[in-house]
Tab-separated table of C-alpha atoms and ligand atoms in Angstrom:
chain	number	residue	atom	x	y	z
A	1	MET	CA	147.012	11.984	-68.456
A	2	ILE	CA	149.759	9.825	-67.024
A	3	VAL	CA	153.221	9.161	-68.343
A	4	VAL	CA	154.138	5.612	-67.377
A	5	MET	CA	157.910	5.205	-67.236
A	6	ARG	CA	159.623	1.950	-68.163
A	7	ARG	CA	160.977	-0.213	-65.335
A	8	ASP	CA	164.522	0.583	-66.465
A	9	ALA	CA	163.958	4.360	-66.759
A	10	THR	CA	166.703	6.376	-65.094
A	11	GLN	CA	166.432	9.293	-62.721
A	12	GLU	CA	167.554	11.552	-65.592
A	13	ASP	CA	164.734	10.225	-67.792
A	14	VAL	CA	162.200	11.062	-65.072
A	15	GLN	CA	163.654	14.559	-64.607
A	16	HIS	CA	163.575	15.128	-68.358
A	17	MET	CA	159.921	14.103	-68.570
A	18	ILE	CA	159.003	16.357	-65.650
A	19	LYS	CA	160.406	19.276	-67.668
A	20	GLN	CA	158.536	18.146	-70.774
A	21	VAL	CA	155.252	18.014	-68.870
A	22	GLU	CA	155.891	21.508	-67.509
A	23	SER	CA	156.691	22.809	-70.969
A	24	LEU	CA	153.200	21.739	-72.073
A	25	GLY	CA	151.712	23.938	-69.361
A	26	LEU	CA	150.803	20.953	-67.195
A	27	LYS	CA	151.645	20.280	-63.558
A	28	PRO	CA	153.735	17.135	-62.983
A	29	HIS	CA	153.103	14.904	-59.964
A	30	VAL	CA	155.663	12.133	-59.617
A	31	LEU	CA	154.278	8.932	-58.139
A	32	ARG	CA	156.913	6.348	-57.331
A	33	GLY	CA	155.567	2.827	-57.049
A	34	THR	CA	157.431	-0.324	-56.095
A	35	GLU	CA	157.352	-1.450	-59.750
A	36	ARG	CA	157.705	1.752	-61.741
A	37	THR	CA	157.386	5.508	-61.706
A	38	VAL	CA	154.394	7.325	-63.110
A	39	ILE	CA	154.242	11.054	-63.825
A	40	ALA	CA	150.725	12.420	-63.650
A	41	ALA	CA	150.373	15.455	-65.930
A	42	ILE	CA	147.588	17.545	-64.466
A	43	GLY	CA	145.852	20.546	-65.946
A	44	ASP	CA	143.904	21.544	-68.982
A	45	GLU	CA	144.759	18.723	-71.334
A	46	ARG	CA	143.609	20.662	-74.366
A	47	ALA	CA	146.857	22.534	-73.923
A	48	ALA	CA	148.656	19.252	-74.363
A	49	ALA	CA	147.356	18.034	-77.686
A	50	SER	CA	150.912	17.045	-78.471
A	51	VAL	CA	150.883	13.747	-76.564
A	52	GLY	CA	153.458	12.549	-79.070
A	53	VAL	CA	156.036	14.850	-77.482
A	54	LEU	CA	155.697	12.858	-74.282
A	55	GLU	CA	155.353	9.428	-75.877
A	56	SER	CA	158.672	9.712	-77.648
A	57	GLY	CA	160.531	10.768	-74.492
A	58	PRO	CA	163.436	8.737	-73.055
A	59	GLY	CA	162.404	5.969	-70.674
A	60	VAL	CA	158.691	6.374	-71.452
A	61	ASP	CA	156.627	3.212	-71.734
A	62	GLU	CA	153.243	4.732	-72.539
A	63	VAL	CA	151.089	7.817	-72.141
A	64	LEU	CA	147.529	7.135	-71.048
A	65	PRO	CA	144.522	9.375	-70.550
A	66	VAL	CA	142.941	9.360	-67.081
A	67	LEU	CA	139.225	9.109	-67.723
A	68	ALA	CA	138.021	9.763	-64.174
A	69	PRO	CA	137.390	13.430	-63.300
A	70	TYR	CA	139.628	12.984	-60.257
A	71	LYS	CA	143.141	12.293	-61.511
A	72	LEU	CA	145.553	11.836	-58.588
A	73	ALA	CA	142.950	9.985	-56.499
A	74	SER	CA	142.207	7.560	-59.313
A	75	LEU	CA	143.365	3.958	-59.484
A	76	GLU	CA	144.161	4.710	-63.133
A	77	THR	CA	147.016	6.919	-61.913
A	78	ARG	CA	148.226	4.771	-59.054
A	79	SER	CA	147.338	1.109	-58.788
A	80	GLU	CA	149.008	0.368	-55.435
A	81	PRO	CA	146.986	1.114	-52.297
A	82	THR	CA	148.088	4.190	-50.353
A	83	VAL	CA	149.186	3.204	-46.856
A	84	ILE	CA	149.089	5.983	-44.285
A	85	ARG	CA	151.315	5.858	-41.230
A	86	ALA	CA	151.152	8.394	-38.409
A	87	ARG	CA	152.774	7.254	-35.146
A	88	SER	CA	150.606	4.398	-33.830
A	89	LEU	CA	148.189	4.549	-36.760
A	90	THR	CA	148.560	2.495	-39.935
A	91	ILE	CA	145.686	2.485	-42.412
A	92	GLY	CA	145.404	0.947	-45.872
A	93	GLY	CA	146.977	-1.899	-47.830
A	94	GLY	CA	145.536	-4.571	-45.523
A	95	HIS	CA	146.140	-2.678	-42.276
A	96	LEU	CA	142.950	-1.880	-40.426
A	97	GLY	CA	143.234	1.244	-38.263
A	98	VAL	CA	140.867	2.099	-35.439
A	99	ILE	CA	140.427	5.729	-34.411
A	100	ALA	CA	138.429	6.071	-31.202
A	101	GLY	CA	137.652	8.733	-28.639
A	102	PRO	CA	135.098	11.301	-27.629
A	103	CYS	CA	133.278	13.618	-29.992
A	104	SER	CA	134.752	16.596	-28.109
A	105	VAL	CA	137.684	17.059	-25.794
A	106	GLU	CA	136.021	18.245	-22.566
A	107	ASN	CA	138.781	18.220	-19.951
A	108	GLU	CA	142.129	16.549	-19.379
A	109	GLU	CA	140.809	13.782	-17.162
A	110	GLN	CA	138.160	12.819	-19.728
A	111	ILE	CA	140.501	12.675	-22.714
A	112	VAL	CA	143.334	10.895	-20.892
A	113	ALA	CA	140.980	8.296	-19.351
A	114	THR	CA	139.380	7.681	-22.742
A	115	ALA	CA	142.764	7.383	-24.456
A	116	ILE	CA	143.954	4.780	-21.935
A	117	ALA	CA	140.719	2.800	-22.246
A	118	VAL	CA	140.531	2.781	-26.049
A	119	LYS	CA	144.199	1.882	-26.339
A	120	GLN	CA	143.699	-1.056	-24.025
A	121	ALA	CA	140.788	-2.227	-26.170
A	122	GLY	CA	142.971	-2.075	-29.303
A	123	ALA	CA	142.391	1.366	-30.818
A	124	THR	CA	145.375	2.610	-32.839
A	125	ALA	CA	144.599	6.330	-32.716
A	126	LEU	CA	142.777	8.773	-30.482
A	127	ARG	CA	140.103	11.119	-31.794
A	128	GLY	CA	138.662	14.172	-30.070
A	129	GLY	CA	137.423	17.505	-31.353
A	130	ALA	CA	138.944	20.707	-30.018
A	131	PHE	CA	137.341	22.828	-32.745
A	132	LYS	CA	133.743	21.706	-33.077
A	133	PRO	CA	131.563	22.674	-36.049
A	134	ARG	CA	128.151	22.609	-34.354
A	135	THR	CA	124.767	22.930	-36.001
A	136	SER	CA	123.706	25.499	-33.412
A	137	PRO	CA	125.872	28.481	-32.454
A	138	TYR	CA	124.649	27.963	-28.864
A	139	SER	CA	126.076	24.426	-28.581
A	140	PHE	CA	129.514	23.709	-27.063
A	141	GLN	CA	132.081	24.848	-29.635
A	142	GLY	CA	135.141	23.040	-28.259
A	143	LEU	CA	138.094	24.032	-26.087
A	144	LYS	CA	140.204	25.148	-29.067
A	145	GLU	CA	143.946	25.348	-28.300
A	146	LYS	CA	143.448	24.172	-24.689
A	147	GLY	CA	141.736	21.088	-26.107
A	148	LEU	CA	144.670	20.498	-28.460
A	149	GLN	CA	147.044	20.653	-25.486
A	150	MET	CA	144.951	18.051	-23.677
A	151	LEU	CA	145.113	15.798	-26.730
A	152	ALA	CA	148.898	16.150	-26.711
A	153	THR	CA	148.918	15.145	-23.040
A	154	ALA	CA	146.798	12.072	-23.832
A	155	ARG	CA	149.227	11.185	-26.644
A	156	ALA	CA	152.189	11.524	-24.279
A	157	GLU	CA	150.443	9.203	-21.796
A	158	THR	CA	149.482	6.513	-24.330
A	159	GLY	CA	151.548	6.911	-27.496
A	160	LEU	CA	148.337	7.043	-29.534
A	161	ALA	CA	148.325	9.217	-32.662
A	162	VAL	CA	145.955	12.170	-32.364
A	163	VAL	CA	143.238	12.760	-34.975
A	164	THR	CA	141.479	16.097	-34.600
A	165	GLU	CA	139.380	18.420	-36.712
A	166	VAL	CA	140.436	21.710	-38.216
A	167	VAL	CA	137.613	24.008	-39.312
A	168	ALA	CA	139.334	27.061	-40.770
A	169	PRO	CA	142.343	27.689	-43.036
A	170	ASP	CA	143.823	30.117	-40.490
A	171	ASP	CA	143.842	27.416	-37.787
A	172	VAL	CA	145.746	24.800	-39.808
A	173	ALA	CA	149.205	25.900	-38.654
A	174	MET	CA	148.150	25.712	-34.998
A	175	VAL	CA	146.408	22.343	-35.295
A	176	VAL	CA	149.432	20.886	-37.138
A	177	GLU	CA	151.497	21.684	-34.001
A	178	TYR	CA	149.438	19.194	-31.980
A	179	ALA	CA	147.751	16.758	-34.382
A	180	ASP	CA	149.103	13.673	-36.149
A	181	VAL	CA	146.142	13.563	-38.542
A	182	LEU	CA	143.973	16.521	-39.600
A	183	GLN	CA	140.269	15.806	-39.818
A	184	ILE	CA	138.125	17.701	-42.296
A	185	GLY	CA	134.545	17.442	-41.107
A	186	ALA	CA	131.525	16.653	-43.215
A	187	ARG	CA	130.365	20.262	-43.156
A	188	ASN	CA	133.661	21.401	-44.626
A	189	MET	CA	134.115	18.762	-47.314
A	190	GLN	CA	133.732	21.374	-50.025
A	191	ASN	CA	135.529	24.224	-48.251
A	192	TYR	CA	138.115	24.462	-50.995
A	193	ARG	CA	140.380	27.014	-49.291
A	194	LEU	CA	140.584	24.721	-46.278
A	195	LEU	CA	141.281	21.689	-48.485
A	196	GLU	CA	144.131	23.551	-50.198
A	197	GLU	CA	145.581	24.615	-46.864
A	198	VAL	CA	145.643	21.084	-45.417
A	199	GLY	CA	146.977	20.002	-48.807
A	200	ARG	CA	150.004	22.198	-48.177
A	201	SER	CA	150.461	20.838	-44.640
A	202	SER	CA	152.738	18.057	-43.483
A	203	ARG	CA	150.043	15.900	-41.847
A	204	PRO	CA	147.839	13.132	-43.244
A	205	VAL	CA	144.216	14.151	-43.707
A	206	LEU	CA	141.003	12.322	-42.860
A	207	LEU	CA	138.358	13.732	-45.184
A	208	LYS	CA	134.754	13.108	-44.176
A	209	ARG	CA	132.000	12.852	-46.758
A	210	GLY	CA	129.512	15.703	-46.749
A	211	PRO	CA	126.018	14.469	-45.847
A	212	SER	CA	124.673	15.517	-49.241
A	213	ALA	CA	127.777	14.997	-51.340
A	214	THR	CA	128.055	12.313	-53.991
A	215	VAL	CA	130.997	9.911	-53.945
A	216	ASP	CA	132.453	11.661	-57.002
A	217	GLU	CA	132.282	14.975	-55.133
A	218	LEU	CA	134.094	13.342	-52.200
A	219	LEU	CA	136.824	12.147	-54.559
A	220	LEU	CA	137.111	15.568	-56.176
A	221	ALA	CA	137.409	17.150	-52.727
A	222	ALA	CA	140.259	14.714	-52.000
A	223	GLU	CA	141.763	15.769	-55.325
A	224	TYR	CA	142.155	19.336	-54.021
A	225	ILE	CA	144.318	18.041	-51.163
A	226	LEU	CA	146.363	15.747	-53.401
A	227	ASP	CA	146.856	18.452	-56.023
A	228	ALA	CA	148.140	20.834	-53.350
A	229	GLY	CA	150.930	18.331	-52.656
A	230	ASN	CA	149.678	16.142	-49.795
A	231	GLN	CA	149.394	12.525	-50.933
A	232	GLU	CA	148.228	11.208	-47.558
A	233	VAL	CA	144.466	11.364	-47.642
A	234	MET	CA	141.969	8.909	-46.195
A	235	LEU	CA	138.305	9.088	-47.071
A	236	CYS	CA	135.601	8.654	-44.458
A	237	GLU	CA	132.038	7.497	-45.056
A	238	ARG	CA	130.003	8.927	-42.186
A	239	GLY	CA	126.470	8.678	-43.510
A	240	ILE	CA	124.337	10.794	-45.806
A	241	ARG	CA	121.067	12.656	-45.493
A	242	THR	CA	118.061	10.722	-46.760
A	243	TYR	CA	114.318	10.761	-46.036
A	244	GLU	CA	114.886	8.114	-43.343
A	245	THR	CA	114.557	9.324	-39.749
A	246	HIS	CA	115.140	6.198	-37.641
A	247	THR	CA	118.876	6.837	-37.872
A	248	ARG	CA	120.605	10.232	-37.640
A	249	PHE	CA	122.080	9.700	-41.120
A	250	THR	CA	121.912	6.749	-43.514
A	251	LEU	CA	125.180	4.802	-43.634
A	252	PRO	CA	125.756	3.456	-47.156
A	253	LEU	CA	128.364	0.730	-46.839
A	254	ALA	CA	128.415	0.079	-50.583
A	255	THR	CA	130.583	3.208	-50.630
A	256	VAL	CA	133.459	1.078	-49.327
A	257	PRO	CA	133.820	-1.415	-52.199
A	258	TYR	CA	132.810	1.269	-54.707
A	259	LEU	CA	135.553	3.635	-53.558
A	260	GLN	CA	138.042	0.793	-53.486
A	261	SER	CA	137.260	0.093	-57.143
A	262	LYS	CA	138.008	3.725	-58.024
A	263	THR	CA	140.740	4.983	-55.711
A	264	HIS	CA	143.953	3.891	-54.009
A	265	LEU	CA	143.138	6.032	-50.953
A	266	PRO	CA	142.161	4.209	-47.729
A	267	VAL	CA	138.485	4.167	-46.773
A	268	VAL	CA	137.371	4.667	-43.176
A	269	VAL	CA	133.831	4.161	-41.881
A	270	ASP	CA	132.308	6.152	-39.018
A	271	PRO	CA	129.390	4.122	-37.637
A	272	SER	CA	128.820	6.655	-34.830
A	273	HIS	CA	127.677	9.618	-36.949
A	274	GLY	CA	126.454	7.115	-39.537
A	275	THR	CA	123.775	5.789	-37.191
A	276	GLY	CA	123.467	8.364	-34.404
A	277	HIS	CA	122.410	5.714	-31.879
A	278	THR	CA	124.757	3.847	-29.530
A	279	PRO	CA	122.994	0.455	-29.839
A	280	LEU	CA	123.387	0.483	-33.643
A	281	VAL	CA	127.108	1.296	-33.684
A	282	PRO	CA	128.752	-2.111	-33.015
A	283	ALA	CA	126.802	-3.951	-35.722
A	284	MET	CA	127.664	-1.297	-38.315
A	285	ALA	CA	131.311	-1.397	-37.238
A	286	ARG	CA	131.347	-5.154	-37.843
A	287	ALA	CA	129.595	-4.660	-41.169
A	288	ALA	CA	132.159	-2.040	-42.197
A	289	VAL	CA	135.022	-4.459	-41.497
A	290	ALA	CA	133.183	-7.162	-43.445
A	291	ALA	CA	132.706	-4.716	-46.334
A	292	GLY	CA	136.473	-4.290	-46.479
A	293	ALA	CA	136.933	-0.903	-44.820
A	294	ASP	CA	140.530	0.119	-44.114
A	295	GLY	CA	139.606	1.784	-40.858
A	296	LEU	CA	136.945	2.663	-38.317
A	297	MET	CA	136.279	5.913	-36.515
A	298	VAL	CA	134.179	5.434	-33.382
A	299	GLU	CA	133.025	7.827	-30.666
A	300	VAL	CA	133.780	6.606	-27.135
A	301	HIS	CA	133.069	8.531	-23.935
A	302	PRO	CA	133.693	7.505	-20.313
A	303	ASN	CA	130.217	8.750	-19.400
A	304	PRO	CA	128.083	9.262	-22.522
A	305	GLU	CA	125.148	10.607	-20.511
A	306	LYS	CA	127.264	13.564	-19.463
A	307	ALA	CA	128.942	14.169	-22.840
A	308	LEU	CA	128.939	17.745	-24.130
A	309	SER	CA	128.333	16.500	-27.681
A	310	ASP	CA	127.087	13.326	-29.377
A	311	GLY	CA	126.636	11.296	-26.165
A	312	TYR	CA	123.617	9.510	-27.705
A	313	GLN	CA	125.887	7.858	-30.279
A	314	SER	CA	128.941	7.257	-28.079
A	315	LEU	CA	130.018	3.890	-26.726
A	316	THR	CA	131.255	3.431	-23.170
A	317	PRO	CA	134.793	2.010	-22.931
A	318	GLY	CA	133.221	-1.360	-22.036
A	319	GLN	CA	130.971	-1.324	-25.091
A	320	PHE	CA	133.927	-0.335	-27.250
A	321	ALA	CA	136.043	-3.235	-25.945
A	322	GLN	CA	133.175	-5.605	-26.753
A	323	MET	CA	132.840	-4.073	-30.234
A	324	MET	CA	136.568	-4.522	-30.828
A	325	ALA	CA	136.429	-8.197	-29.806
A	326	GLU	CA	133.630	-8.770	-32.311
A	327	CYS	CA	135.344	-6.790	-35.068
A	328	ARG	CA	138.531	-8.772	-34.552
A	329	LYS	CA	136.669	-11.969	-35.386
A	330	VAL	CA	135.310	-10.417	-38.572
A	331	ALA	CA	138.771	-9.133	-39.492
A	332	ASP	CA	140.245	-12.600	-38.928
A	333	ALA	CA	137.640	-14.060	-41.235
A	334	MET	CA	138.479	-11.351	-43.799
A	335	GLY	CA	142.225	-12.028	-43.491
A	336	VAL	CA	143.077	-8.428	-42.649
A	337	GLN	CA	145.516	-7.302	-39.992
A	338	PHE	CA	143.549	-5.741	-37.206
A	339	ALA	CA	144.896	-3.287	-34.708
A	340	SER	CA	147.279	-5.060	-32.364
B	401	PEP	C1	132.917	14.463	-35.642
B	401	PEP	O1	133.680	13.590	-36.109
B	401	PEP	O2	132.750	14.641	-34.423
B	401	PEP	C2	132.094	15.240	-36.576
B	401	PEP	C3	131.747	16.503	-36.318
B	401	PEP	O3	131.730	14.523	-37.649
B	401	PEP	P1	131.076	14.973	-39.050
B	401	PEP	O4	131.950	16.034	-39.581
B	401	PEP	O5	131.084	13.692	-39.844
B	401	PEP	O6	129.669	15.441	-38.728
B	402	MN	MN1	130.653	13.877	-33.115
């Protein structure tokens, strides 16, 4: 449930209510909005049958149940959009962020050249995997810490925020040293230990939807991160597994307005994994902007033919610049602030 404080509630009132929530065996999460403060009381609400104790507290306006299974992610708990800022990247609340770069970091020249090119085309963050969760154990697994160092070099050259995947709880501390945003890949969406670990970290998280996860499961996975204390989570639709084979995955763009009707968290669309074919990527990027997405994540490689992973769905820098020009027109029509 949530304890909605009155506009004129004092700091002491809020502190008092935090203690009251704790005394009921619930975990308080304080959410400060521009208008008023809300205290989300999370836990087994059967233990808190005595809602009256909270309702009669000083500075309390009302106590409301949160009906959604996800509590902190729900719009019922927080009605203002979450805006995530990490260096050059701003996503949410009318700011459209664009995260672009290769599937994998392959060498310094490749990642630096890509970073310069995508920045010039208007990307606001650089992506690149150093830890790669690959379907086959025989495929390129990433350069690990060396790859992270190369990403840091590319950031120093361009100023672009670095978005990179972390695949194991034990690696989080190391990846935090180099990354501005931690990516949780589709395969790990329900790796709850990993979600808790990034939830305790100091970096925003980009959480990708599992290919066979429902939207509610995606929101509940986000809830693990929020409940662990990290309020900076963006959700990423990257396509789901269906019977269709003409695309690598099926990219359901209705996820964007649906999520926006349920959560305050920003919604990013990945048309690269969502289609799996370079020629289909730009149109789905435009469609994602038109659907109201808060961000795009796009794979770009200086020489897709030679890419060590996902070359068949990567854009060249030239194709990416063209895509950006088209997306800018759609964003203008939508009245959203596109990457500058
Ligand atoms: C990626 O972003 O390169 C990636 C591995 O994506 P996903 O986790 O969505 O498959
Ligand atoms: Mn990839």
